[in-house]
Backbone as a ProteinNet text record, in pm:
[ID]
protein_1_A
[PRIMARY]
MRALTPTGIDDKMVEISDVPEVEARPHELVMRVDAFSVNRGETFLLANPKPGWRPGKDIAGTVVRAAADGTGPAVGTRVVGHPWYSGWAERAAVPVESVAVLPDGVDTRTAAALPLAGISALRLLRRARASYGDRVLITGASGGIGHYFVELATAAGIEVTAVSATQERGRRLRELGAVDVVTQVEDARGIFDVVLESVGDESLPAALAKVRPGGRLIWFGQASRTAPRIDFFSFFAGPKEATIEHFDYTRSTRTYGEELAVLVRLVDTGRLHPEIGLLDDWSQAVQAVTALRGREVRGNIVLTIGPAAPSQR
[TERTIARY]
-1678.8	-1717.6	-1630.6	-1742.9	-1696.6	-1558.4	-1522.9	-1409.7	-1478.8	-1412.1	-1363.5	-1312.9	-1270.9	-1213.9	-1187.3	-1011.6	-1085.6	-1148.7	-1164.4	-1235.1	-1144.2	-1058.7	-982.2	-1083.2	-1164	-1225.4	-1265.4	-1179.7	-1190.8	-1303.4	-1511.8	-1528.6	-1625.2	-1527.4	-1630.7	-1464	-1361.3	-1229.8	-1321.4	-1369.3	-1407.2	-1487.5	-1523.6	-1664.5	-1707	-1781.9	-1805.3	-1862.7	-1724.5	-1752.8	-1764	-1727.2	-1724.9	-1599.2	-1511.7	-1417.6	-1447.3	-1249.7	-1231.6	-1196.2	-1243.4	-1250	-1094.2	-1048.7	-859.1	-818.7	-685.2	-560.6	-493	-466.9	-342.3	-245.2	-121.6	-8.6	7.5	156.8	162.7	216.4	254.2	252.2	188.5	41	-5.7	-152.5	-219.9	-394.7	-444.7	-615.3	-655.5	-765.4	-852.9	-869.1	-1014.3	-1113.9	-1197.3	-1280.9	-1209.6	-1156.3	-1312	-1321.9	-1431.6	-1420.9	-1268.6	-1237.7	-1085.1	-1171.5	-935.9	-1013.7	-831.6	-810.5	-797.5	-811.2	-786	-654.2	-593.2	-424.8	-402.7	-324.3	-328.5	-307.8	-133.7	-99	-184.5	-300.2	-339.4	-435	-498.4	-560.2	-527.2	-333.1	-305.5	-244.8	-238.8	-236.8	-422.2	-479.6	-653	-656.6	-543.9	-587.8	-495.7	-505.4	-360	-389.6	-457.7	-395.9	-345.3	-316	-257.5	-330.5	-350.6	-402.1	-402.3	-523.1	-488.3	-475.6	-438.1	-394.7	-561.7	-578.8	-716.9	-568.3	-667.1	-601.2	-672.8	-549.7	-601.3	-473.7	-405.1	-292.6	-382	-435.2	-464.7	-551.2	-581.7	-693.9	-710.9	-776.6	-851	-993.2	-926.7	-1037.7	-1070.1	-1125.3	-1060.2	-1049.7	-914.6	-915.9	-1012.3	-1076	-1115.7	-1056.5	-906.2	-795.5	-705.2	-639.8	-518.5	-446.3	-246.7	-180.6	-118.4	-139.1	-111	69.3	89.5	294.5	211.5	196.8	138.8	152.1	188.4	214.3	155.3	141.5	42.3	-82.1	-123.8	-215.3	-325.4	-440.7	-560.6	-717.7	-760.7	-950.4	-968.6	-1023.5	-1092.5	-1050.4	-945.9	-838.3	-856.5	-866.5	-871.2	-760.5	-727	-566.3	-611	-471.8	-455.2	-344.7	-425.1	-288.1	-228.7	-89.1	-74.5	-87.6	-122.9	-94.1	-55	79.4	75.1	-9.9	-151.2	-231.6	-385.5	-510.5	-621.2	-699.7	-687.3	-729.3	-848.7	-849.2	-1060.2	-1140.4	-1157.2	-1185.4	-1289.5	-1432.8	-1455.8	-1358.9	-1265.3	-1190.8	-1028.7	-878.9	-775.1	-678.4	-622.2	-471.8	-343.9	-293.9	-192.7	-98.4	27	155.1	133.9	110.7	192	231.9	375.4	478.9	438	326	284.5	117.6	99.2	-6	23.3	-106.4	-47.5	-182.1	-149.3	-306.1	-370.5	-486.1	-595.9	-596.1	-600	-687.5	-807.5	-905	-990	-1051.3	-915.9	-970.7	-925	-876.1	-911.1	-942.9	-1034.3	-1139.1	-1120.9	-1139.7	-1084	-1074.8	-1189.6	-1227.4	-1117.2	-1103.1	-936.9	-835.4	-826.7	-669.6	-693.8	-756.4	-776.3	-626.3	-644.2	-652.8	-526.2	-390.2	-270.9	-142.5	-178.3	-72.7	36.3	-38.4	83.2	105	41.7	91.2	158	112.6	135.5	297.5	314.4	423.5	513.1	470.6	551.6	627.5	538.9	586.5	675.1	672.7	717	867.7	849.4	984.4	1089.8	1006.3	1028.5	1114.3	1031.8	1074.8	1197.6	1234.3	1387.5	1476.8	1442.3	1532.8	1580.1	1465.9	1546.8	1583.1	1655.9	1735.2	1711.6	1631.8	1592.1	1595.3	1656.1	1620.7	1546.9	1566	1422.4	1570.6	1483.8	1526.7	1547.7	1549.4	1586.1	1421	1463.9	1355.1	1368.5	1188.1	1152.7	1030.7	1094	1018.8	920.1	724.2	693	621.5	602	445.2	382.4	312.2	206.4	164.8	107.1	113.8	14.8	-127.9	-234.2	-318.4	-267.8	-295.4	-266.2	-298.6	-243.1	-130.9	-5.3	121.6	201.7	121.2	230.5	110.5	-0.7	-64.9	6.1	40.6	104.2	255.8	305.7	457	416.9	389.8	373.2	298.2	207.6	207.5	299	409.3	564.7	638.5	681.5	761.1	782.1	619	591.8	630.5	585.7	674.3	757	859.7	928.8	1074	987.5	1042.2	1121	1083.4	1097.1	1032.5	1057.4	1005.4	990.4	841.3	728.2	661.9	788.9	646.5	546.2	467.9	389.4	326.5	334.5	350.2	179.1	52.9	-81.6	-189.6	-275.7	-271.7	-356.9	-410.7	-515.4	-500.4	-522.2	-505.1	-586.8	-739.8	-824.7	-754.4	-730.2	-692	-578.5	-489.6	-358.6	-399.9	-522.5	-571.6	-550.4	-598	-573.2	-383.5	-327.1	-192.2	-128.9	-190.1	-161.1	-195.3	-303.5	-364	-259.4	-197.4	-95.8	48.5	12.6	224.9	312.2	223.8	382.1	342.2	421.2	498.5	447.9	401.7	390.8	299	182.9	146.7	141.4	206.5	172.2	98.9	74.7	57.2	98.6	264.4	324.2	469.7	590.6	672.7	756.6	688.4	832.2	820	650	658.7	648.1	748.7	802.7	927.7	909	1037.4	1130.6	1221.5	1377	1458.7	1535.2	1568.5	1559	1584	1614.9	1704.7	1677.3	1781	1751.2	1647.3	1592	1389	1414.5	1350.7	1245.9	1096.5	1059.5	917.1	1028	886.3	855.7	735.9	657.6	558.7	556.9	479	523	675.6	739	722.3	733	727.8	786.9	722.6	798.9	783.1	717.3	708.6	901.2	925.7	1112.2	1203.6	1190.2	1308.2	1342.2	1223.7	1161	1090.5	1170.3	1217.6	1335.5	1422	1560.9	1577.2	1534.6	1608.8	1598.4	1509.9	1502.2	1587.2	1692	1768.4	1893.3	1943.8	2012.2	2202.7	2302.8	2416.5	2442.6	2437	2476.1	2348.4	2224.6	2151	2064.7	1933.3	1945.5	1823.3	1771.6	1546.6	1544.7	1473.8	1414.3	1276.4	1351.8	1191.1	1075.3	988.2	913.8	789.5	786.6	664	643.4	553.3	488.1	387.2	302	152.8	134.2	181.5	174.8	164.8	240.6	243.2	319	383.7	417.5	594.3	714.9	838.1	953.5	962.8	1090.6	1116.5	1196.5	1303.5	1380	1545.5	1613.7	1727.2	1815.4	1877.2	1994.6	2142.6	2230.5	2283	2231.6	2260.6	2113.6	2068.9	1950.3	1982.8	2069.8	2100.3	2155.3	2176.1	2289.5	2171.9	2052	1911.8	1881.7	1972.2	1961.1	2099.1	2131.7	2259.9	2368.6	2394.1	2513	2618.6	2469.8	2586.1	2387.9	2460.5	2279	2278.5	2220.1	2201.7	2091.2	2050.7	1874.8	1906.9	1792.6	1775	1587.7	1600.2	1524.8	1432.3	1351.1	1325	1176.2	1201.3	1132.8	1028	941.2	911.9	904.3	891.4	879.4	1034.3	1157.4	1230.3	1304.6	1343.2	1315.1	1410.3	1442.3	1541.8	1376.4	1304.2	1162.2	1051.8	978.8	841	727.8	619.8	525.6	393.5	430.6	365.9	487.6	599.3	662.5	566.1	558.5	590.5	371.5	373.8	194.6	196.5	243.8	250.4	304	328.5	437.1	272.1	235.9	150.7	-7.9	-26.3	-175.5	-116.8	-11.4	-0.8	-16.8	66.9	27.4	-102.9	-144.1	-365.5	-390.8	-371.8	-444.9	-387.3	-306	-214.8	-301.9	-342.2	-428.4	-233.5	-213.7	-54.1	-102	-100.2	-152.6	-252.2	-301.4	-471.2	-494.1	-503.1	-588.3	-679.2	-585.6	-712.8	-818.6	-976.2	-1032.7	-1089.8	-1120.9	-1147.4	-1260.7	-1292.6	-1392.8	-1443.6	-1581.4	-1551.4	-1715.8	-1673.7	-1791	-1880.1	-1917.7	-1880.2	-1904.2	-1798.8	-1721.3	-1870.4	-1949.9	-2069.6	-2029.2	-1936.4	-1909.7	-1784.3	-1672.7	-1547.8	-1443.2	-1637.2	-1564.6	-1571.9	-1681.1	-1716.2	-1549.1	-1505.6	-1416.3	-1284.2	-1242.3	-1122.1	-1130.7	-1283.8	-1266.5	-1221.3	-1345.9	-1233.7	-1124.5	-1048.6	-898.7	-813.8	-892.4	-784.9	-809.5	-975.6	-936.4	-891.7	-803.1	-769.8	-854	-1014.8	-1086.2	-1132.7	-1040.7	-1045.6	-870.3	-877.9	-813.3	-710.9	-670.1	-617.6	-683.6	-709.9	-711.5	-808.2	-929.5	-1018.5	-1045.4	-1124.2	-1160.8	-1323.4	-1335.5	-1448.6	-1464.4	-1595.8	-1680.6	-1674.9	-1608.6	-1813.8	-1858.8	-2010.9	-2135.1	-2091.3	-2228.6	-2194.3	-2117.4	-2082.8	-1959	-2123.1	-2051	-2120.4	-2071.6	-2172.2	-2036.3	-1936	-1878.2	-1741.1	-1746.4	-1712.3	-1712.3	-1618.6	-1515.5	-1432.1	-1522.5
-2167.4	-2033.5	-1919.8	-1835.5	-1782.9	-1689.1	-1615.9	-1551.9	-1534.1	-1417.6	-1370.8	-1477.2	-1515.9	-1610.4	-1527	-1527.5	-1513.7	-1515.8	-1458.9	-1589.8	-1576.3	-1502.3	-1417.4	-1334.5	-1337.7	-1216.7	-1141.7	-1043	-922.8	-768.3	-854.9	-784.4	-780.6	-907.5	-983	-1048.7	-1007	-1002.6	-1081.5	-1104.7	-1154.3	-1183.5	-1313.4	-1298.1	-1431.5	-1397.6	-1426.9	-1611.6	-1664.6	-1817.7	-1875.2	-1984.1	-2093.9	-2205.4	-2146.6	-2271.6	-2305	-2389.8	-2530	-2388.9	-2423	-2331.4	-2380.5	-2201.3	-2193.3	-2265.6	-2343.9	-2391.5	-2319.7	-2318.9	-2272.9	-2342.4	-2217.4	-2292.6	-2315.6	-2358.6	-2374.9	-2209.3	-2134	-2021.1	-1929.3	-1940.5	-1856.2	-1856.5	-1781.4	-1746.4	-1752.1	-1775.9	-1742.7	-1596.3	-1483.5	-1389.4	-1407.1	-1366.2	-1289.7	-1179.8	-1189.7	-1103.9	-955.6	-862.8	-765.9	-667.8	-641.8	-521.5	-563.2	-530.3	-588.5	-439.1	-434	-268.7	-361.1	-279.1	-366.8	-232.9	-317.7	-305.6	-312.7	-138.9	-210.1	-307.8	-277.7	-456.7	-603.2	-623.5	-667.1	-703.2	-625.2	-593.2	-653.4	-620.9	-680.1	-787.2	-851.6	-1052.4	-1093.4	-1042.8	-1123.6	-1109.7	-1021.1	-1015.2	-1186	-1239.9	-1326.3	-1445.9	-1484.8	-1513.5	-1701.5	-1732.3	-1831.3	-1935	-2052.2	-2126	-2165.8	-2169.2	-2179.1	-2061.7	-1928.7	-1856.2	-1754.4	-1660.2	-1571.3	-1487.3	-1385.5	-1192.6	-1213.3	-1079.3	-1028.5	-1011.4	-843.5	-898	-821.2	-696.9	-574.8	-650.8	-712.8	-676.1	-667.9	-646.1	-643.4	-677.7	-728.8	-801.9	-896.1	-962.5	-1031.3	-1194.9	-1239.9	-1344.8	-1409.1	-1534.8	-1650.7	-1713.9	-1800.2	-1899.2	-1896.8	-1866.3	-1816.6	-1905.3	-1896.2	-1972.1	-2047.7	-2147.9	-2343.7	-2368.6	-2255.8	-2278.5	-2138.7	-2127.9	-2040.8	-1908.2	-1831.7	-1684.4	-1564.3	-1476.3	-1362.2	-1378.9	-1285	-1306.6	-1405.9	-1371.2	-1422.2	-1432.5	-1578.3	-1519.8	-1369.3	-1303.1	-1279.6	-1052.3	-1016.5	-955.2	-884.7	-768.8	-721.2	-690.3	-734.3	-727.9	-657.3	-613.6	-544.1	-682	-765.7	-849.8	-768.9	-882.3	-854.4	-1030.8	-1058.5	-1240.4	-1176.4	-1297.4	-1286.8	-1258.6	-1349.3	-1398.7	-1403.6	-1402.2	-1464.2	-1425.6	-1341.7	-1231.3	-1200.6	-1186.5	-1119.5	-1267.3	-1251.2	-1431	-1374	-1468.1	-1463.9	-1449.5	-1565	-1546.2	-1598.4	-1568.9	-1533.1	-1570.3	-1695.9	-1708.6	-1625.5	-1630.9	-1521.4	-1490.9	-1493	-1564.4	-1466.2	-1480.1	-1364.1	-1310.4	-1294.9	-1188.8	-1060.7	-1103.2	-1009.7	-1011.9	-980.6	-876.9	-753.7	-655.4	-560.8	-565.9	-577.8	-482.9	-399.3	-396.2	-204	-224.3	-41.8	-26.8	24.1	22.2	46.9	234.2	300.8	403.8	437.8	252.8	230.2	138.9	209	77.8	24.3	-110.1	-227.2	-187.7	-104.7	-61	85.2	156.8	231.6	151	33.7	-42.1	-135.1	-193.6	-272.5	-174.4	-12.6	118.6	114.3	36.3	40.2	-64.2	-185.2	-332.7	-272.5	-241.3	-269.5	-143.3	-40.9	142.4	197.7	226.1	238.8	167.8	3.5	-46.4	-36.8	-37.3	54.1	215.2	306.8	431.9	437.9	387.6	377.5	334.3	253.7	119.7	233.8	357.8	455.1	511.5	609.5	728.9	663.9	496	538.4	533.8	404.4	393.3	556.3	661.1	746.1	843.7	788.7	904.1	1038.5	1152	1234.7	1280.6	1427.2	1510.1	1572.3	1630	1862.9	1893.2	1927	2051.4	1972.2	1873.1	1793.1	1766.1	1731.9	1805.1	1651	1617.4	1488.5	1489.1	1467.1	1441.6	1342	1259.6	1167.1	1151.1	1036.8	1094.8	911.7	970.2	963.4	877.8	1065.4	1054.2	1044.1	1004.4	981.7	905.4	790.2	737.5	608.8	551.1	550.4	541.6	483	542.3	674.7	748	856.1	946.7	910.7	1041.9	992.1	838.4	803.2	866.7	873.4	888.6	1090.1	1147.8	1291.4	1284.8	1205.4	1340.6	1264.6	1132.9	1053	1175.3	1234.1	1245.5	1420.2	1516.2	1607.6	1660.4	1532.7	1533.1	1565.8	1488.6	1471.7	1625.7	1684.5	1873	1821.8	1776.3	1722.4	1803.6	1908.9	1905.1	1851.9	1782	1703.7	1807.8	1773.8	1803.4	1682.6	1675.6	1545.5	1519	1432.3	1503.8	1397.5	1455	1403.1	1374	1342.8	1318.2	1458	1463.6	1571.9	1649.2	1806.8	1877.4	1834	1738.2	1760.1	1621.3	1538.8	1423.6	1451.7	1594.2	1564.5	1691.5	1771.1	1886.7	1810.8	1661.5	1625.5	1615.5	1588.3	1609.6	1710.9	1850.2	1993.2	1965.1	1963.5	1920.7	1887.6	1777.7	1688.2	1730.9	1821.4	1883	1894.5	1925	1880.3	2069.2	2110	2222.4	2219.2	2144.3	2207.7	2036.6	2042.1	1951.9	2043.1	1936.1	1936.1	1780	1821.1	1766.7	1695	1756.9	1663.6	1679.8	1580.8	1567.3	1734.8	1695.6	1836.1	1954.8	2007.4	2141.3	2110.5	2046.8	2082.2	2127.6	2209.7	2398.5	2306.5	2343.6	2308.2	2133.9	2138.5	2055.3	1932.2	1830	1699.7	1638.8	1598.8	1555.6	1386.8	1355.1	1263.3	1217.5	1142.4	1150.7	1017.3	972.5	864	819.3	673.1	707.9	605.5	578.5	454.3	430.2	528.5	556.5	419.7	458	431.6	502.8	433.4	495.1	627.4	717.3	904.1	1007	905.9	940.1	951.7	827.9	774.9	889.2	877.5	983.2	1123.4	1150	1312.4	1277.5	1239.4	1266.7	1208	1161.1	1160.9	1230	1317.9	1435.9	1581.6	1564.6	1607	1592.6	1505.7	1465.5	1572.8	1654.2	1690.1	1613.3	1667.3	1615.2	1469	1368.1	1277.8	1226.7	1387.7	1250.2	1098.6	1099.8	986	950.5	808.1	799.7	722.6	697.6	510.7	503.2	369	314	203.7	231.3	166.5	143.5	108.6	102.7	94.1	42.5	65.1	130.9	178.4	238.7	198.5	292.7	260.4	126.1	34	-51.8	-104.1	10.3	83.3	55.6	18.6	-2.1	125.1	146.3	362.7	315.4	432.6	399.6	504.8	437.4	552.3	577	695	821.4	790.6	705.2	725.6	912.4	935.5	1032.4	1228.9	1145.7	1255.9	1312.3	1192.9	1251	1375.2	1458.5	1602.8	1742.3	1615	1739.6	1764.8	1691.8	1680.6	1601.2	1608.4	1509.5	1498.2	1511.5	1449.4	1326.8	1317.7	1163.6	1159.1	1020.2	960.9	873.8	832.3	642.3	627.8	552.9	451.5	356.9	336.9	214.4	132	16.5	-60	-64.9	-69.5	-70.8	-220.8	-286.1	-431	-388.6	-304.3	-265.8	-428.2	-514.2	-678.4	-686.7	-655.8	-605.3	-522.3	-603.2	-460.1	-591.5	-542.3	-626.8	-648.9	-544.8	-508.3	-624.5	-662.8	-765	-658.1	-741.7	-652.4	-586.6	-678.5	-661.2	-539.2	-569	-435.8	-258.3	-283.2	-169.9	-159.4	-251.2	-270.6	-153	-192.8	-161.8	-9.4	105.5	135.7	269.6	187	302.7	258.7	143.5	173.6	292.9	362.3	407.2	561.6	573.2	696.7	737.9	587.7	716.8	681.6	595.7	620.4	730.9	788.9	898.1	1095.4	1065.1	1134.6	1181.9	1116.8	1182.2	1076.8	1028.1	941.2	907	986.2	985.1	925.9	797	694	740	741.7	828.4	720.5	732.5	572.5	678	585.4	728.2	647.7	498.2	409.7	336.4	327.1	198.8	171.3	39.8	-24.6	-157.1	-223.9	-456.9	-440.7	-566.4	-648.4	-748.2	-702.3	-732.1	-655.9	-482.9	-467.5	-474.6	-503.9	-554.3	-551.3	-601.9	-563.8	-439	-346.1	-260.3	-180.5	-172.5	-100	-181.1	-277.3	-328.8	-208.4	-185.2	-132.4	-3.1	39.1	229.3	248	108	143.9	126.6	61.4	33.2	107.7	216.4	379.3	475.7	449.6	548	616	588.2	679.4	701.8	672.1	641.3	680.2	850	909.9	830.4	767.7	714.9	568.3	490.7	374.5	321	203.8	114.9	3.4	-3	1.8	-185.2	-246.8	-344.5	-384.4	-414.7	-512.6	-603.1	-722.5	-851.5	-831.1	-890.1	-878.4	-1000.7	-1091.7	-1150.1	-1289.5	-1349.6	-1437.2	-1623.8	-1677.4	-1816.5	-1923.3	-1992.4	-2074.3	-2118	-2133.9	-2201.2	-2276.8	-2452.3	-2607.4	-2645.4	-2588.9	-2669.6	-2651.6
430.3	402.1	314.2	297.4	186.7	135.2	25.5	32.1	-142.2	-120.8	-314.7	-357.7	-506	-547.3	-734.8	-785.4	-937.7	-1004.4	-1136.4	-1181.4	-1328.3	-1364.4	-1505.4	-1565.9	-1559.6	-1617.5	-1641.3	-1747.1	-1828.2	-1711.2	-1705.7	-1704.9	-1494.1	-1500.8	-1334.8	-1259.8	-1219.3	-1169.7	-1060.3	-960.9	-847.3	-880.7	-788.5	-743.3	-557.3	-501.8	-361.9	-397.9	-278.5	-343.6	-239.6	-223.5	-84.6	-92.4	1.7	3.2	129.8	104	259.1	350.8	488.4	630.5	582.5	600.4	633.7	790.4	702.5	793.3	846.6	922.8	1010.3	1007.6	1020	1081.6	1231.7	1292.5	1467.2	1539.6	1441.8	1450.2	1345.9	1300	1253.2	1404.5	1412.4	1420.7	1321.8	1360.2	1276.3	1312.1	1210.2	1235.4	1193.9	1243.3	1216.2	1084.9	905.5	890.7	888.8	976.6	901.3	783.8	737.5	635.7	628.5	480.4	427.1	298.7	308.2	195.6	79.6	-128.4	-210.2	-271.7	-297.6	-304.6	-539	-556.2	-749.1	-772.2	-673.3	-734.2	-756.3	-593.6	-630.2	-771.4	-819.4	-877.7	-1016.3	-1068.4	-1204.9	-1159.2	-1050.9	-1041.5	-1094.1	-1091	-1097.2	-1224.9	-1342.1	-1466.8	-1561.8	-1428.8	-1488.3	-1383	-1274.5	-1192.6	-1132.1	-1062.5	-1025.7	-991.9	-1037.1	-1000	-779.6	-774.9	-585.4	-500.2	-591.5	-561.8	-486	-352.4	-412.1	-330.6	-313.4	-290.2	-154	-147.1	37.2	99.6	121.8	239.5	328.1	297.4	409.6	553.6	568	624.4	832.2	922	1018.8	1054	1168.5	1246.6	1388.2	1432.9	1541.9	1586.5	1651.3	1660.5	1708.4	1674.8	1667.4	1696.8	1650.4	1659.4	1711	1846.4	1842.1	1827	1790.8	1744.8	1850.6	1731.6	1797.1	1828.8	1897.8	1905.2	2074.3	2116.9	2207.4	2215.2	2079.7	2065.5	2033.6	1989.9	1953	2051.6	1996.4	2080.8	2113.3	2235.5	2273.9	2200.4	2178.5	2074.3	2138.6	2131.4	2084.5	2103	2093.3	2031.3	1899.7	1896.2	1778.7	1781	1560.1	1557.1	1415.2	1360.2	1196.4	1138.7	1015.8	1021.5	839.5	775	692	605.9	594.5	544	350.3	341.1	235.4	83.2	82	7.7	131.7	35.8	95.2	195.9	254.5	270.7	291.5	127.4	136.9	182	301.5	255.3	450.3	505.8	590.2	742.2	705.3	827.7	739.4	773.9	752.6	807	754.3	864.3	823.1	966.9	969	1026.6	990.2	1054.5	1180.4	1299.9	1502.6	1429	1405	1324.7	1212.1	1176.3	1081.8	1104	1258.2	1316.5	1441.9	1396.6	1546.3	1606.2	1709.1	1862	1803.9	1860.3	1785.3	1912.4	1986.7	2101.2	2015.1	2148.8	2123.5	2016.3	2083.3	1941.1	1796.1	1765.3	1582	1539.1	1483.5	1400.2	1341.8	1311.8	1245.5	1073.6	1042.7	853.8	837.6	998.6	885.3	915.3	989.7	973.4	926.2	846.7	705.1	583.3	625.3	518.1	502.5	638.1	681.7	632	582.3	581.1	437.3	373.6	278.7	247.6	131.2	217.8	331.9	449.6	552	584.2	541.6	572.2	433.4	340.1	202.1	299.6	266.6	310.6	381.9	570.5	678.8	637	577.9	434.5	369.9	286.4	180.1	250.2	454.1	408.8	496.7	526.5	618.4	510.6	401.1	309.9	254.2	236.2	143.1	245.7	372.5	436.9	448.2	447.3	435	590.9	575.4	696.7	670	851	840.5	643.9	587	547.9	432.2	377.8	240.6	172.5	65.2	-93	-116.9	-106.5	-182.4	-239.7	-369.6	-468.3	-525.7	-492.6	-528.1	-600.7	-725.7	-839.4	-757.6	-875	-833	-684.3	-624	-489.9	-448.4	-510.7	-531.2	-406.1	-431.8	-371.8	-276.3	-216.6	-32.6	9.5	-38.3	-16.7	-45.9	-94.2	-167.4	11.1	25.4	72.2	181.5	290.8	435.4	445.3	275.8	310.3	325.6	290.6	267.9	353	486.1	628.5	709.6	687.3	783.6	721.9	652.5	590	650.9	613.3	656.4	779.8	855.1	988.8	998.4	963	1055.1	1000.7	920.9	893.8	697	626.2	488.9	395.3	259.1	235.3	68	99.4	-71.1	-93.8	-228.8	-379.9	-451.7	-442.1	-491.3	-615	-719.3	-809	-854.6	-875.8	-879.2	-999.9	-1040.4	-1158.8	-1242.4	-1064.9	-1089.2	-980.9	-1018.4	-883.5	-746	-793.7	-714.7	-645.1	-671.5	-624.1	-548.6	-546.5	-473.8	-359.9	-359.4	-248.3	-120.5	-88.9	18.9	38.9	-37.2	-3.9	104.7	26.7	59.3	200.9	253	389.2	446.6	418.6	430	490.7	451.5	430.9	330.1	178.3	50.7	65.4	35.7	-7	-130	-202.5	-319.6	-417.1	-516.9	-556.9	-777.7	-789.7	-978.8	-1062.4	-1091.8	-1191.5	-1342.2	-1374.2	-1482.1	-1412.5	-1308.1	-1313	-1334.3	-1510	-1574.9	-1502.2	-1426.1	-1335	-1176	-1124.9	-1006.5	-1041.6	-967.8	-931.6	-861	-959.6	-898.7	-860.8	-801.3	-802.9	-621.2	-682.4	-483.8	-486.9	-346.3	-241.8	-272.8	-316.8	-342.7	-409.9	-519	-581.9	-578.2	-537.9	-514.7	-664.7	-762.1	-893.4	-831.6	-906.1	-952.8	-1009	-1064.3	-1282.8	-1345.7	-1384	-1500.5	-1580.1	-1748	-1866.8	-1917	-1870.8	-1951.3	-1807.7	-1746	-1550	-1513.6	-1555.4	-1493.4	-1537.9	-1641.3	-1783.6	-1670.1	-1669.9	-1623.9	-1445.2	-1397.1	-1235.8	-1237.2	-1346	-1274.8	-1350.5	-1468.6	-1473	-1349.9	-1214.9	-1088.7	-974.5	-1014	-867.3	-907.3	-791.9	-751.8	-807.5	-865.9	-890.8	-745	-751.5	-658.5	-614.6	-639.2	-551.9	-591.5	-479.9	-582.1	-625.5	-700	-731.5	-674.3	-633	-487.8	-600.9	-739.9	-783.4	-742.1	-655.2	-581.1	-637.1	-776.2	-851.3	-1001.4	-1041	-1190.5	-1267.4	-1179.6	-1214.6	-1398.7	-1447.9	-1549.8	-1675.3	-1602.4	-1673.6	-1793.9	-1839.2	-1893.9	-1879	-1945.3	-1850.1	-1912.3	-1839	-1922.5	-1941.9	-2075.8	-2143.8	-2126.3	-2092.3	-2044	-2112.9	-2191.2	-2260	-2179.8	-2239.4	-2129.5	-2182.3	-2257.5	-2242.4	-2201.7	-2149	-2094.1	-1957.8	-1920.9	-1771.1	-1783.8	-1903.2	-1928.1	-1909.8	-1880.8	-1849.7	-1774.1	-1649.7	-1496.1	-1433.7	-1371.8	-1272.8	-1369.6	-1382.8	-1419.6	-1310.5	-1259.6	-1128.7	-1097.9	-1043.6	-1004.8	-961.9	-863.9	-867.7	-874.9	-924	-917.8	-839.7	-748	-620.6	-629.2	-691	-690.3	-515.9	-510.2	-402.5	-410.5	-215.9	-216.5	-158.9	-74.5	19.9	179.1	80.1	140.3	249.6	210.7	277.8	380.7	504.2	632.5	660	786.5	923.5	1049.9	1041	1028.2	1037.9	1099.5	1080.1	1045.9	943.4	939.9	1043.8	1184.1	1328.9	1322.4	1423.9	1437.7	1329.6	1192	1159.9	1210.1	1229.8	1140.4	1347.5	1432.7	1565.8	1627.3	1504.3	1512.7	1355.3	1318	1224	1319	1370.9	1496.6	1557	1672.6	1743.3	1687.4	1562.5	1504.5	1500.4	1410.5	1417.3	1522.6	1633.4	1757.2	1848.6	1785	1864.4	1767.1	1682.7	1583.8	1545.1	1453.7	1389.5	1326.9	1274.9	1084.7	1095.1	923	936.9	753.8	811.9	659	616.8	428.4	355.3	308.9	277.2	271.5	132.2	34.6	-104.1	-73.7	-52.8	-124.8	-7	137	128.5	193.6	109.2	44.5	106.4	113.8	154.2	39.1	57.1	-10.9	-188.5	-170.6	-215.5	-378.7	-376	-457.4	-456.4	-470.7	-492.6	-638.8	-719.4	-873.8	-916.6	-857.9	-874.6	-867.2	-701.5	-654.2	-674.9	-762	-845.3	-895.3	-1049.3	-1157.9	-1137.1	-1044.8	-937.6	-984.9	-868.3	-859.9	-997.5	-1061.4	-1171.6	-1239.3	-1244	-1342.6	-1310.9	-1182	-1074.1	-1068.9	-992.2	-992.5	-866.2	-796.4	-597.1	-539.5	-415.2	-410.4	-296.9	-207.2	-111.2	-113.5	13.6	-27.4	-56.2	-70.9	-72	22.2	122.9	186.2	224.3	238.6	187.5	305	386.4	512.7	447.1	487.9	540.7	635.4	566.4	689.6	752.6	794.2	871.5	783.3	868.2	867.5	864.1	797.6	816	895.2	971.1	1074.8	1028.6	1085.8	1123.6	1083.1	1036.5	1007.9	1082.9	1202	1172.1	1366.6
[MASK]
+++++++++++++++++++++++++++++++++++++++++++++++++++++++++++++++++++++++++++++++++++++++++++++++++++++++++++++++++++++++++++++++++++++++++++++++++++++++++++++++++++++++++++++++++++++++++++++++++++++++++++++++++++++++++++++++++++++++++++++++++++++++++++++++++++++++++++++++++++++++++++++++++++++++++++++++++++++++++

């Protein structure tokens, strides 16, 4: 079968190659992948790929082989899945607890944009423990996670201020309910009960200064790839006391499949609107990865796969 494999070359990070047919464990089903989403974290891994690793965590398609242990959806069922890796391929194995069935009203291209960004947003919202009227600031908001979080949080009555690289990139965040969109953390008005920080570098200490006394900063990413520097005395520019919490989206008492089922239901009922900034064929993967790393795309990038080669099994 065909799959996108890492090359380790800066100007051509992936290429379509022939790889062995996928092997599934007893609790895994095999999907024919129709579409997948490109995540920023995966583009960083492509710069220095580990031997044998292939990218792909957000996929949607149709079950072509049910799990051998008898669990999960049957052959022919349309599903969205969140494997650990190797999803950028014609077929992929996914644990049954990491998939959700798609209703007729949700197409695979839309569903492919849900897993990592949508699950992260759901779990961030729970971690924030914010309620009606609370003020939340989120940095790096024009990516996939930010769009989902803004829509989910504002639906719950939370006042969200979003930090976006430009006002144009942040325009959709206003439409989704953000009370304000700024291009610099320092421009955010007032103080916040919770701050969600995903940029690093100078953004984190600036965001920390926006936390109310006794509030919380949840650190969920470092898109700048530059570690922040926190000065003990700079706390006095903001809260006299605050908590910094590290966020790992993989840690939860709920399975990926359970979270995906929630997201799919919200999309199907018109309460969640995936923001797909680029939709293209997987033959354009190099250009898509370059655009994502260069922050040229608002929201998610989704790539589709053409007709699959016949299975060798």
